[in-house]
Coordinates of C-alpha atoms (C1' of nucleotides) in Angstrom, one line a residue:
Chain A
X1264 CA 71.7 54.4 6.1
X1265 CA 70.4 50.8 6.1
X1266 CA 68.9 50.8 3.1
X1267 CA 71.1 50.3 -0.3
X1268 CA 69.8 54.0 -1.2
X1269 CA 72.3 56.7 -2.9
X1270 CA 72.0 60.2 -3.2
X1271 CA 74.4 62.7 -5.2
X1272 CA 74.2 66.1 -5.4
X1273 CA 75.0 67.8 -8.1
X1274 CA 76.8 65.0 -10.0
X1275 CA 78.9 64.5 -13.4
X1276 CA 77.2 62.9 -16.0
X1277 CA 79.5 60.4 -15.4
X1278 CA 78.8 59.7 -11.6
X1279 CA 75.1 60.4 -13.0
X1280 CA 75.5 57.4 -15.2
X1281 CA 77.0 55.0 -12.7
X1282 CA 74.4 55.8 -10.6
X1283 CA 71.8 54.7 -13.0
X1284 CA 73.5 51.6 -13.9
X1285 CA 73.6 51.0 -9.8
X1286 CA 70.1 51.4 -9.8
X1287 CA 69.2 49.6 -12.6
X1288 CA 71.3 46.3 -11.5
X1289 CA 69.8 46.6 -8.1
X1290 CA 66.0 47.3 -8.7
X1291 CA 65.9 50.4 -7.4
X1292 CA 64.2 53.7 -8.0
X1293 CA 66.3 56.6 -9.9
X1294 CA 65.3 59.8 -9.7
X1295 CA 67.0 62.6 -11.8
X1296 CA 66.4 66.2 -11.5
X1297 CA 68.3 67.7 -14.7
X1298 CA 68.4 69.7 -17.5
X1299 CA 67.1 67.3 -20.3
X1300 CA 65.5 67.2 -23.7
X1301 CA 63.5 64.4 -24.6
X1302 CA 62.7 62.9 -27.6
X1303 CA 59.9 60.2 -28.4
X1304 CA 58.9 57.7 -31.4
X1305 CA 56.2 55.2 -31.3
X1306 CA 52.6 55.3 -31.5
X1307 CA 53.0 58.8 -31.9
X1308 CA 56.0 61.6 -31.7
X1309 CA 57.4 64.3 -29.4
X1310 CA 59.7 66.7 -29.1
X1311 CA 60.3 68.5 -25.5
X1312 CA 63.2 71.1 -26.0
X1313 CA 65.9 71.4 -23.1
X1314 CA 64.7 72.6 -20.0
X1315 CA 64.6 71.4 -16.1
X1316 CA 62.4 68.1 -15.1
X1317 CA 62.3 65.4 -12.8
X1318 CA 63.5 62.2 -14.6
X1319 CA 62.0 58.6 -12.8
X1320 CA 62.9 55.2 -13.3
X1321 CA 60.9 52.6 -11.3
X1322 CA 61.8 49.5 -9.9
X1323 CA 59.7 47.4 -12.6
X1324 CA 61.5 49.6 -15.5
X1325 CA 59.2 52.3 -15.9
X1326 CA 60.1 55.6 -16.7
X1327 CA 58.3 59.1 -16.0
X1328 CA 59.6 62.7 -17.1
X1329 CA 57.5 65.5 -15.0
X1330 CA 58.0 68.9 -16.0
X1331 CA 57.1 71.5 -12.4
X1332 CA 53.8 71.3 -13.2
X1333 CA 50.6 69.2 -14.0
X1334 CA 49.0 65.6 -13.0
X1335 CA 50.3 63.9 -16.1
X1336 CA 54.2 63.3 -16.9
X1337 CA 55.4 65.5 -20.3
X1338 CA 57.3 61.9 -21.3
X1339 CA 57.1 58.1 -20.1
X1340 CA 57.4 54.6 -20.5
X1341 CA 55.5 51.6 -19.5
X1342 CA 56.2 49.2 -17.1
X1343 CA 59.2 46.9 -18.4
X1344 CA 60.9 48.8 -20.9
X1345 CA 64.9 48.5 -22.2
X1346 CA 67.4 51.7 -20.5
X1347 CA 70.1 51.6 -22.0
X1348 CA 72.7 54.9 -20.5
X1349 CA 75.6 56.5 -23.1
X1350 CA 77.5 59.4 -24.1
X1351 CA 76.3 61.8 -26.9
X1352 CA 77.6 64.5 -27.7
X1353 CA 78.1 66.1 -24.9
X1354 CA 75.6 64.6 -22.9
X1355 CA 74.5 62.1 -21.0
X1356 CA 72.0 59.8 -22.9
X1357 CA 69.1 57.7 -21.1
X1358 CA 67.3 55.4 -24.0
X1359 CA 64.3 53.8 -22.9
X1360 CA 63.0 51.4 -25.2
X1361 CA 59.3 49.5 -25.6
X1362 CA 59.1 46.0 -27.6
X1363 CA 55.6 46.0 -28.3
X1364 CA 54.3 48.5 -29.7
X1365 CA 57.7 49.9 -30.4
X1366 CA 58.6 53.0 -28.8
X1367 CA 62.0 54.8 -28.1
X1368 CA 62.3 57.8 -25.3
X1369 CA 65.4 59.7 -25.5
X1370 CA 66.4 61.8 -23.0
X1371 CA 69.7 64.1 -23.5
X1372 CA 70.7 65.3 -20.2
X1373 CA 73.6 68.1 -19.6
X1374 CA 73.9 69.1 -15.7
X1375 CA 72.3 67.6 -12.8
X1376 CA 71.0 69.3 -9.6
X1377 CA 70.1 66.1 -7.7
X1378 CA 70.6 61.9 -8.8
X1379 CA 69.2 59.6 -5.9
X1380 CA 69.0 55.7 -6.4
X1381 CA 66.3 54.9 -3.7
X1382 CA 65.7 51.6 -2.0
X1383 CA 61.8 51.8 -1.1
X1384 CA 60.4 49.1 0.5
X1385 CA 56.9 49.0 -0.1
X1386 CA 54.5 45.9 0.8
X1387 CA 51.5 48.5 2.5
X1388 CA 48.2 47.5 0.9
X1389 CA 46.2 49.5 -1.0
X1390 CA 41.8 49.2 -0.9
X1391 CA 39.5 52.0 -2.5
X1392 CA 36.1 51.9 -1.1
X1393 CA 33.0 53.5 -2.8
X1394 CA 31.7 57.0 -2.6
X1395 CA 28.4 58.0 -2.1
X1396 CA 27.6 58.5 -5.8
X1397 CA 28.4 55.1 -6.2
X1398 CA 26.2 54.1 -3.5
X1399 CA 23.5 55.8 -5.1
X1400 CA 24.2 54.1 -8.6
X1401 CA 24.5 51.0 -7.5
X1402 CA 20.6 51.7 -5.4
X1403 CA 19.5 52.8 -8.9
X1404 CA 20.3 49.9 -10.8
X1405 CA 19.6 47.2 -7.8
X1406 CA 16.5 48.9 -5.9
X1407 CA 15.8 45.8 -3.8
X1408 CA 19.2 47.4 -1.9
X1409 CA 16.4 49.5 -0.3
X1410 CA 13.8 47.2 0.2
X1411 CA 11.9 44.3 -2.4
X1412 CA 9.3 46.2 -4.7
X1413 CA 11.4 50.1 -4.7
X1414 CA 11.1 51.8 -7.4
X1415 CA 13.3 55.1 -8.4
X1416 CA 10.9 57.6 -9.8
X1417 CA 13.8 60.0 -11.2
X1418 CA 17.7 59.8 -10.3
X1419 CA 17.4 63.1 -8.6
X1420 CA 14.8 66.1 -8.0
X1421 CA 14.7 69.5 -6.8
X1422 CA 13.3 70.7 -3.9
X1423 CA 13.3 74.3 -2.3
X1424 CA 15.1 72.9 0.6
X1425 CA 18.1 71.0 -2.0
X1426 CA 18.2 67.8 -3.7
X1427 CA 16.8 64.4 -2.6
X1428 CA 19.3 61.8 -3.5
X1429 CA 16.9 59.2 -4.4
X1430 CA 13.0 59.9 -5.0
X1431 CA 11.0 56.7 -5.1
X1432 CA 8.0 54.5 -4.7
X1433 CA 7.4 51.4 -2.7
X1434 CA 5.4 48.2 -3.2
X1435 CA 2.2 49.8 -2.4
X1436 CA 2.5 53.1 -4.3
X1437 CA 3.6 54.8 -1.4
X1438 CA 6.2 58.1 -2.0
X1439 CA 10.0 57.7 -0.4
X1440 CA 12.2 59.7 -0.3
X1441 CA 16.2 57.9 0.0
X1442 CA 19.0 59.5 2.0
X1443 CA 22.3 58.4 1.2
X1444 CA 25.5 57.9 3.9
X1445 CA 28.6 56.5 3.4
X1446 CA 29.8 56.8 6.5
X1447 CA 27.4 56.7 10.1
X1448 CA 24.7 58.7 9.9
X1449 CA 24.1 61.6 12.5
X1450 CA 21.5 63.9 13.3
X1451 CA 22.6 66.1 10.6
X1452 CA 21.5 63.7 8.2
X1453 CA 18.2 62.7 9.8
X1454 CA 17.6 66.7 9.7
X1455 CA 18.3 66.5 6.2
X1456 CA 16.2 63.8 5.2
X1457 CA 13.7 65.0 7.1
X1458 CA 13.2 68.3 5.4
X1459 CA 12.5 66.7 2.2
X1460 CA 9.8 64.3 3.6
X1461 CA 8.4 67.0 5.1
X1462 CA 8.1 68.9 2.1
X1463 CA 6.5 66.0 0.4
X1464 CA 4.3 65.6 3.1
X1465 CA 2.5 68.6 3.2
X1466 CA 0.0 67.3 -0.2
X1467 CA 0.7 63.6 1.0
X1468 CA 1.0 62.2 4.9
X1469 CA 2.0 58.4 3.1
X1470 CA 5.5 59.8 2.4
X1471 CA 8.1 57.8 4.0
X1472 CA 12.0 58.7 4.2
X1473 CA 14.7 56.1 4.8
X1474 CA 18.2 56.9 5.8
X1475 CA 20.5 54.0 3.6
X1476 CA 23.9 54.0 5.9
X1477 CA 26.5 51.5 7.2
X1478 CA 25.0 52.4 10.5
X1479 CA 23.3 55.4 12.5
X1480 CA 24.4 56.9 16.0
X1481 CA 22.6 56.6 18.7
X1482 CA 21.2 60.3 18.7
X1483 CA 20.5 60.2 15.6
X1484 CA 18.4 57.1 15.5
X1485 CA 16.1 58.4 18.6
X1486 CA 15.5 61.7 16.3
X1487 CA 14.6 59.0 13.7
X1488 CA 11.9 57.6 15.3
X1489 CA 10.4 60.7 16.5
X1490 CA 10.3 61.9 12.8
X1491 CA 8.9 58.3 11.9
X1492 CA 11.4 58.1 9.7
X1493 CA 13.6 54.8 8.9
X1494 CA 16.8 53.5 8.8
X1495 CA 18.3 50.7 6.2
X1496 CA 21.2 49.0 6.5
X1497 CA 23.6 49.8 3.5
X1498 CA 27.1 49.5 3.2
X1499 CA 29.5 51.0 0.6
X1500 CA 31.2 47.0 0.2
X1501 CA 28.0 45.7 -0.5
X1502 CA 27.3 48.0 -2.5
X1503 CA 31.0 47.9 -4.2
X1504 CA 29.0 43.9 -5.1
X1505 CA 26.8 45.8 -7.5
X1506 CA 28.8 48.6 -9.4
X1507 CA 32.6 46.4 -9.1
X1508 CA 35.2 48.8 -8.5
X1509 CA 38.3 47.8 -7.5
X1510 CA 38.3 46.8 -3.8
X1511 CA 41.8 45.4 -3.3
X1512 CA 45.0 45.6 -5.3
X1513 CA 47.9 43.2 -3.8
X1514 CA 51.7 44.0 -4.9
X1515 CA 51.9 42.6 -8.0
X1516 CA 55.9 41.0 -7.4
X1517 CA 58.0 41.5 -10.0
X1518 CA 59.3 38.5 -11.9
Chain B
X776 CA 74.5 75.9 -6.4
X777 CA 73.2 79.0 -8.0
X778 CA 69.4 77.8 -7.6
X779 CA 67.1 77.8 -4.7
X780 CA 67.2 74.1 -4.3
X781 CA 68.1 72.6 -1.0
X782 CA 68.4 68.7 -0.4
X783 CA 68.0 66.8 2.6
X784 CA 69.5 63.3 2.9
X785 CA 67.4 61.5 6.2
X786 CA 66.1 64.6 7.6
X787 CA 64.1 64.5 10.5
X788 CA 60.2 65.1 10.5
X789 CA 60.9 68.9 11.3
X790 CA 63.3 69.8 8.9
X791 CA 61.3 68.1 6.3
X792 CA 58.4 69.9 7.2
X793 CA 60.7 73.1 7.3
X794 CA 61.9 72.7 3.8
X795 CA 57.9 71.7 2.4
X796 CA 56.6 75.2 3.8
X797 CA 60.1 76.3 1.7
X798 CA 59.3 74.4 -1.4
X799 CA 55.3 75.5 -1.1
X800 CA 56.4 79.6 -0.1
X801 CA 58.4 79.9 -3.6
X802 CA 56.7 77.6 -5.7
X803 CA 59.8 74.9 -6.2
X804 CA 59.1 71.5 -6.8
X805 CA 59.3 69.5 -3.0
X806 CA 60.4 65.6 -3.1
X807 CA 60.0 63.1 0.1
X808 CA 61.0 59.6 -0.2
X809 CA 59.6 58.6 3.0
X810 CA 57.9 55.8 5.1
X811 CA 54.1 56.6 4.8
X812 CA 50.1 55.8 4.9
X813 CA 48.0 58.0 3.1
X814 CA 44.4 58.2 3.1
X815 CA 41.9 59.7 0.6
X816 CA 38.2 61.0 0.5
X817 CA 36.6 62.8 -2.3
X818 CA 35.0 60.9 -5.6
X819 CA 35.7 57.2 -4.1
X820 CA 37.9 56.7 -1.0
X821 CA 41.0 54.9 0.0
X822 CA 43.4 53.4 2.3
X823 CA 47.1 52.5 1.5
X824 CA 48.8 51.3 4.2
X825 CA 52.9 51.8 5.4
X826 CA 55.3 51.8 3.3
X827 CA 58.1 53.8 1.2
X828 CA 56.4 55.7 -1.6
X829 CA 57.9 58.8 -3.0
X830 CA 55.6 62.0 -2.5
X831 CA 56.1 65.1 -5.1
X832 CA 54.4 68.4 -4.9
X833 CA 54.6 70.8 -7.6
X834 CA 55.5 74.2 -8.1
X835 CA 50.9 74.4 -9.4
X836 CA 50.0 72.9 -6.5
X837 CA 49.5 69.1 -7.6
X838 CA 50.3 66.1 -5.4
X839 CA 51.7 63.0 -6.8
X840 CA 52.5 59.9 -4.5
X841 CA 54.3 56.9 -6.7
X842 CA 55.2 53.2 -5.2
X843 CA 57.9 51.9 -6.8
X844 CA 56.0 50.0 -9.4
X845 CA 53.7 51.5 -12.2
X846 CA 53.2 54.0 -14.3
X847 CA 49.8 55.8 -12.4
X848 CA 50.5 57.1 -9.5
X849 CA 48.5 55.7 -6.0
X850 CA 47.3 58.5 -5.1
X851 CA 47.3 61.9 -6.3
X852 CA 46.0 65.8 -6.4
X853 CA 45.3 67.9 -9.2
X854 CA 46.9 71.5 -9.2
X855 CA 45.7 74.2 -7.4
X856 CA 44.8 72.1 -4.6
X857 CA 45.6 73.7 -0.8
X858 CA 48.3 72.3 1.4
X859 CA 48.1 72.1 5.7
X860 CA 51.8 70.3 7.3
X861 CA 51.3 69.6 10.5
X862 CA 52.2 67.2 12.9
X863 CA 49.6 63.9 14.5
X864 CA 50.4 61.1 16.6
X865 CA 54.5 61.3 16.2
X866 CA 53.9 61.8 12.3
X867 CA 54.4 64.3 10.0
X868 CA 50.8 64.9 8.5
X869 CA 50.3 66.6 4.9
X870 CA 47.0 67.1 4.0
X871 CA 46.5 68.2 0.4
X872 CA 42.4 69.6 0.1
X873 CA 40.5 70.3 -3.5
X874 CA 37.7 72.5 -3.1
X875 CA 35.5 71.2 -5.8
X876 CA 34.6 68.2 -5.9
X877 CA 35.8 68.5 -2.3
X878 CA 38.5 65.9 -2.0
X879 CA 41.1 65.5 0.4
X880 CA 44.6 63.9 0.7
X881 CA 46.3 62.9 4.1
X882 CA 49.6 61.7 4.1
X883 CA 51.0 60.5 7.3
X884 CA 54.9 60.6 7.1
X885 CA 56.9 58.5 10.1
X886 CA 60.6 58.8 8.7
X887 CA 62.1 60.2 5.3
X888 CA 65.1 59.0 3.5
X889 CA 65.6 62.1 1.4
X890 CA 63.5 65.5 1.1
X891 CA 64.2 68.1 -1.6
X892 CA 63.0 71.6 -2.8
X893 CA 63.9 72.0 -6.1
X894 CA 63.9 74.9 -8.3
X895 CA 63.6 73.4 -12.0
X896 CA 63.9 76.1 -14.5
X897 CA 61.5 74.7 -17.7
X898 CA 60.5 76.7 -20.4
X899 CA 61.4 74.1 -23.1
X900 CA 58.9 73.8 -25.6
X901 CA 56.5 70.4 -26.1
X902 CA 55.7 69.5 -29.7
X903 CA 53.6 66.7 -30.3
X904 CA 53.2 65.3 -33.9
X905 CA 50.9 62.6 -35.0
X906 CA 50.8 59.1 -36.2
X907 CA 50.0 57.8 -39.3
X908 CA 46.7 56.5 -38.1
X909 CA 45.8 60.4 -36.8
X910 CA 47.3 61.4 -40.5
X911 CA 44.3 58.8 -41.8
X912 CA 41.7 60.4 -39.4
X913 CA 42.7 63.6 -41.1
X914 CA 42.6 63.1 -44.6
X915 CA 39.0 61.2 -44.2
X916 CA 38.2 64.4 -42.7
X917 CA 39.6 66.6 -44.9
X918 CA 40.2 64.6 -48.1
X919 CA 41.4 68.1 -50.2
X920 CA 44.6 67.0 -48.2
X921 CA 45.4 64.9 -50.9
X922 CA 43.5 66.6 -53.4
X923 CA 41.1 68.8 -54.5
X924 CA 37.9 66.5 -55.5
X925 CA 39.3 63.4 -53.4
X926 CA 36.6 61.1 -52.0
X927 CA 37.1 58.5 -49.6
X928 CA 35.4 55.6 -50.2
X929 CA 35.6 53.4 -47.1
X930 CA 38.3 54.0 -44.5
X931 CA 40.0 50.3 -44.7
X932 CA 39.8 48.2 -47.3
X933 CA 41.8 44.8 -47.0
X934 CA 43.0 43.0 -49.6
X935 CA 45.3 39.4 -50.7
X936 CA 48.2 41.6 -50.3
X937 CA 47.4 43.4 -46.9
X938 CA 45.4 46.5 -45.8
X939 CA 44.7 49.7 -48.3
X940 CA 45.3 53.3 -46.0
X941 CA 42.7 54.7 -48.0
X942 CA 40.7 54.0 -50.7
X943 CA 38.7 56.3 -52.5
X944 CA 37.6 58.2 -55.9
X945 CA 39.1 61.6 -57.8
X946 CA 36.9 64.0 -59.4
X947 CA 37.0 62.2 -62.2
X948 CA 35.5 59.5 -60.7
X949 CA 39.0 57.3 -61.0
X950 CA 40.0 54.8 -58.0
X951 CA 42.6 55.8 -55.5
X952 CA 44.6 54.3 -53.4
X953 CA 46.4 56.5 -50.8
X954 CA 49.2 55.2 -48.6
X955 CA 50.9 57.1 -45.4
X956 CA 53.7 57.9 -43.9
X957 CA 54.4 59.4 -41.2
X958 CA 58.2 59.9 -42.3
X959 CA 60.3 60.2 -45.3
X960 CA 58.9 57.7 -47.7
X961 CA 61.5 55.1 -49.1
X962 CA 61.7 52.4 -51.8
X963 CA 60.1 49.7 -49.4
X964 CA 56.4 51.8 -49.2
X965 CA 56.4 52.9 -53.1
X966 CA 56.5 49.0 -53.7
X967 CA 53.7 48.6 -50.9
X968 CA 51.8 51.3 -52.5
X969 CA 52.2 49.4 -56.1
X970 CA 50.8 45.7 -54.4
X971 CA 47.6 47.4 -54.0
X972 CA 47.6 49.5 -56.8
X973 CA 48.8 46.4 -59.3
X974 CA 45.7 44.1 -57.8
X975 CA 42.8 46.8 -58.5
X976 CA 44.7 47.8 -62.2
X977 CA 43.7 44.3 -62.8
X978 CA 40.3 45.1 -63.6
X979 CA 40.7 49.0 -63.6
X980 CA 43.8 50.0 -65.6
X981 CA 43.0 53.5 -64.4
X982 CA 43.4 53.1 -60.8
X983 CA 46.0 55.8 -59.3
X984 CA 48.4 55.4 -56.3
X985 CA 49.0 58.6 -54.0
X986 CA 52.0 57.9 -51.4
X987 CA 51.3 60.6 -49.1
X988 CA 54.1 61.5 -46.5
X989 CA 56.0 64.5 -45.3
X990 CA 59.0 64.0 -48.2
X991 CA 60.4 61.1 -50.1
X992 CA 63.6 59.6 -51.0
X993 CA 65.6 60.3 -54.3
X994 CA 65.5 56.6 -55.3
X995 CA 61.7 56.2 -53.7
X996 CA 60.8 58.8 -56.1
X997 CA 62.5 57.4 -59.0
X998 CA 60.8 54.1 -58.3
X999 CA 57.7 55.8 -58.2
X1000 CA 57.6 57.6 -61.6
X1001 CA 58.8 54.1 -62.9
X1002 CA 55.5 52.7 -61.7
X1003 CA 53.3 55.7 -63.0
X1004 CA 52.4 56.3 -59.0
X1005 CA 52.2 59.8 -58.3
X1006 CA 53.3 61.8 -54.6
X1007 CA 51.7 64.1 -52.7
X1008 CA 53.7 65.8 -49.6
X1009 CA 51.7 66.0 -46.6
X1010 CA 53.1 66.5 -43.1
X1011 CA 51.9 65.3 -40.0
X1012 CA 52.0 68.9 -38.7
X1013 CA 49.9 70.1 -41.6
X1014 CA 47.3 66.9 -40.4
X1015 CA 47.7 68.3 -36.6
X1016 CA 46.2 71.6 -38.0
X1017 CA 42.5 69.5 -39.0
X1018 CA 42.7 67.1 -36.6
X1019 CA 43.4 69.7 -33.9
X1020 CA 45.9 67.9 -31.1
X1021 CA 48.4 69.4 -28.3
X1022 CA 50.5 70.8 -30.8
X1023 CA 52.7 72.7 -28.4
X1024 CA 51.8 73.6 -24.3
X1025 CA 53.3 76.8 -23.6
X1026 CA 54.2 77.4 -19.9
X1027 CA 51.1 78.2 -17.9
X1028 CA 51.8 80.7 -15.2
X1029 CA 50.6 80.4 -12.3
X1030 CA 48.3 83.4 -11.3
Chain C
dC698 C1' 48.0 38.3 -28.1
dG699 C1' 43.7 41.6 -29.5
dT700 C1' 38.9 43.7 -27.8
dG701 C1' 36.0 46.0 -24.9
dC702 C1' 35.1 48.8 -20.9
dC703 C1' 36.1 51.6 -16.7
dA704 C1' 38.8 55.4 -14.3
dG705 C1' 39.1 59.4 -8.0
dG706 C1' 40.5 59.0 -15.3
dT707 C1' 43.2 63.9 -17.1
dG708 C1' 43.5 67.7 -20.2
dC709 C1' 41.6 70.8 -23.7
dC710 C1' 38.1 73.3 -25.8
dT711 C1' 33.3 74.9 -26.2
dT712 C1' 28.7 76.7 -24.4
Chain D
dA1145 C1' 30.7 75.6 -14.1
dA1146 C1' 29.1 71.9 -17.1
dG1147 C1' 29.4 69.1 -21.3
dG1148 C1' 31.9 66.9 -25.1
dC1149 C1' 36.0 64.7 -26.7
dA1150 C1' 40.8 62.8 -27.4
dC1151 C1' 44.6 60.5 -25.1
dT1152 C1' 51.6 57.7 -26.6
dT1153 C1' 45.1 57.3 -22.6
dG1154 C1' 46.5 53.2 -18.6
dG1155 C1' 44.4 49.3 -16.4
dC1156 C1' 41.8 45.0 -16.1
dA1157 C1' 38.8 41.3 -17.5
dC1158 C1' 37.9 38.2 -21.1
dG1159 C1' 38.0 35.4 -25.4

DNA sequence: CGTGCCAGGTGCCTT
DNA sequence: AAGGCACTTGGCACG
């Protein structure tokens, strides 16, 4: 192995123990998978009785404690805490301490099935874009993203044939109907739009329906004009301009 | 090893895929420390490039994939969610899918430094208790806590000598100053308790002082008789019962 | 450092 | 399923 990883199976708490320190010293991940009970104190406190979890200890000095189940770790620590690794009792003991606000995580440990000090090297970037819900919020708030002098009528409304993202009027009174895309729009999506502007247009032919996408297909676009229905320009980063969301987070490095 | 666990150190992309249909078949907890790039759709979207990320899936279902910074994790799953390993373009692919709000995880997976399905036994139980603050929240709610009659006046009061817990009125219409703790209360808060009470006496000789706090020390409580201060036991699980909180998550099986 | 606001918030309970 | 609410909320921007 290249890397400066370690993994032990079924180690001593002592082997356990220099594993952590290894870890610790080198800026590596530790992962645990032991029997454990945990203790906390600090802006509130907890109690989790013995039982088998996945201990982890990041690179930057966090710590997580996941039980087998659920999103959220049972125990943790933020980013930059104090470990300190002894003996009690009988057991090995993993103290992770918090300055400010202060907070103390015990964790008693007995056996261990697994202890792994993992060298992940990790500079990939990461970028969330919008979804089409934010699209539409951020058309709501900033209507000239559809064209100067829209006006949103009502968020949403129902129609026998579904919903219509966004219901409307333009400069001169006229009805339009708004049909979100995140992504290219296809046929499907002109079909779409165009049974709720065909709806509408039964008690009013000045109903117009646009199609708000990063782009349309080909296809899609001759079935468009045939409809006489209209495309916009619309693209979740400029739309990510009016609703900021993070679009960008570079590894922080760790000092 | 008496458990089902099995541990993998650098296995290829077929023998980690082997052991994930394991881990998923009997509900054991599956680890990858691997080289990846995941992608998600659902509420927003992302992108996060290559890199070494360690990718857990629980014995409920739930995804979690953590860099080795921070306490969130990049990107995640919530339980219950369905799980497809397959193989694209040389990697190993694992989609995770949520039905609703459809949302779906892809994790592309080129090489692994360790992969493990492990059984963790956990029926510990998890006890949360509360902090003095939530004890505060508690009385205000429920003011009989300290006494029948009790009225809070305002929920702060700040004075030359620092900030009152509570401050409010008995039956009898007399001032009171109440001061928590969310442990055993020692000499050092009966004489923080008196600061307060000795500045209001000043112009009210019949202002009372309630320390409030799950027990008190023998030479606290001798203090506080001294200083005509009066205590009133009160437990932060007795507050968890009126300010309702996690007071204990019993193993959810999974149906 | 505290304050305010957003989140793919999550989790828990109620209608 | 949808809504309300608390969280050791965490995270970031801002004063």
């Amino acid at each position: 192995m290249l890397s400066r990883s370690k993994v032990l199976i079924k180690p001593s708490q002592e082997q356990a123990a220099e594993l952590l320190h290894y870890a610790l010293q080198n800026q590596l991940l530790a992962i645990l998978a032991c029997n454990c009970k945990v203790d906390y104190h600090g802006r509130a406190s907890s109690r989790l009785e013995w039982g088998e979890r996945l201990v982890i200890i990041k690179r930057d000095r966090s710590l997580l404690i996941h039980r087998n189940t659920g999103y959220e770790p049972v125990n943790w620590q933020p980013p930059g805490c104090l470990f300190h690794v002894s003996f009690s009792e009988g057991n090995l003991l993993v103290r992770a301490v918090r300055k400010s606000p202060h907070e103390v995580v015990d964790i008693f440990i007995s056996d261990l099935q697994l202890a792994a000090a993992l060298e992940l090297s990790d500079y990939g970037a990461f970028a969330m874009y919008l979804t089409e819900e934010d699209m539409k919020q951020a058309v709501l708030k900033n209507p000239f993203l559809i064209e100067e002098g829209f006006q949103p009528i009502t968020e949403e409304r129902s129609l026998p044939t579904g919903f219509v993202d966004i219901l409307g009027r333009d400069s001169k009174g006229n009805l339009v109907v708004v049909e979100l895309k995140r992504e290219s729009a296809d046929r499907e999506a002109i079909i779409q739009l165009y049974r709720y502007v065909e709806h509408l247009r039964k008690g009013n032919p000045s109903v117009r329906g646009i199609i708000a996408a990063p782009k349309i297909t080909k296809s899609a676009h001759i079935l468009l004009k045939a409809l006489k229905l209209e495309f916009k320009q619309l693209t979740p980063e400029v739309c990510s301009k009016y609703v900021k969301r993070g679009e960008g987070e570079p590894l922080k490095s760790l000092t």
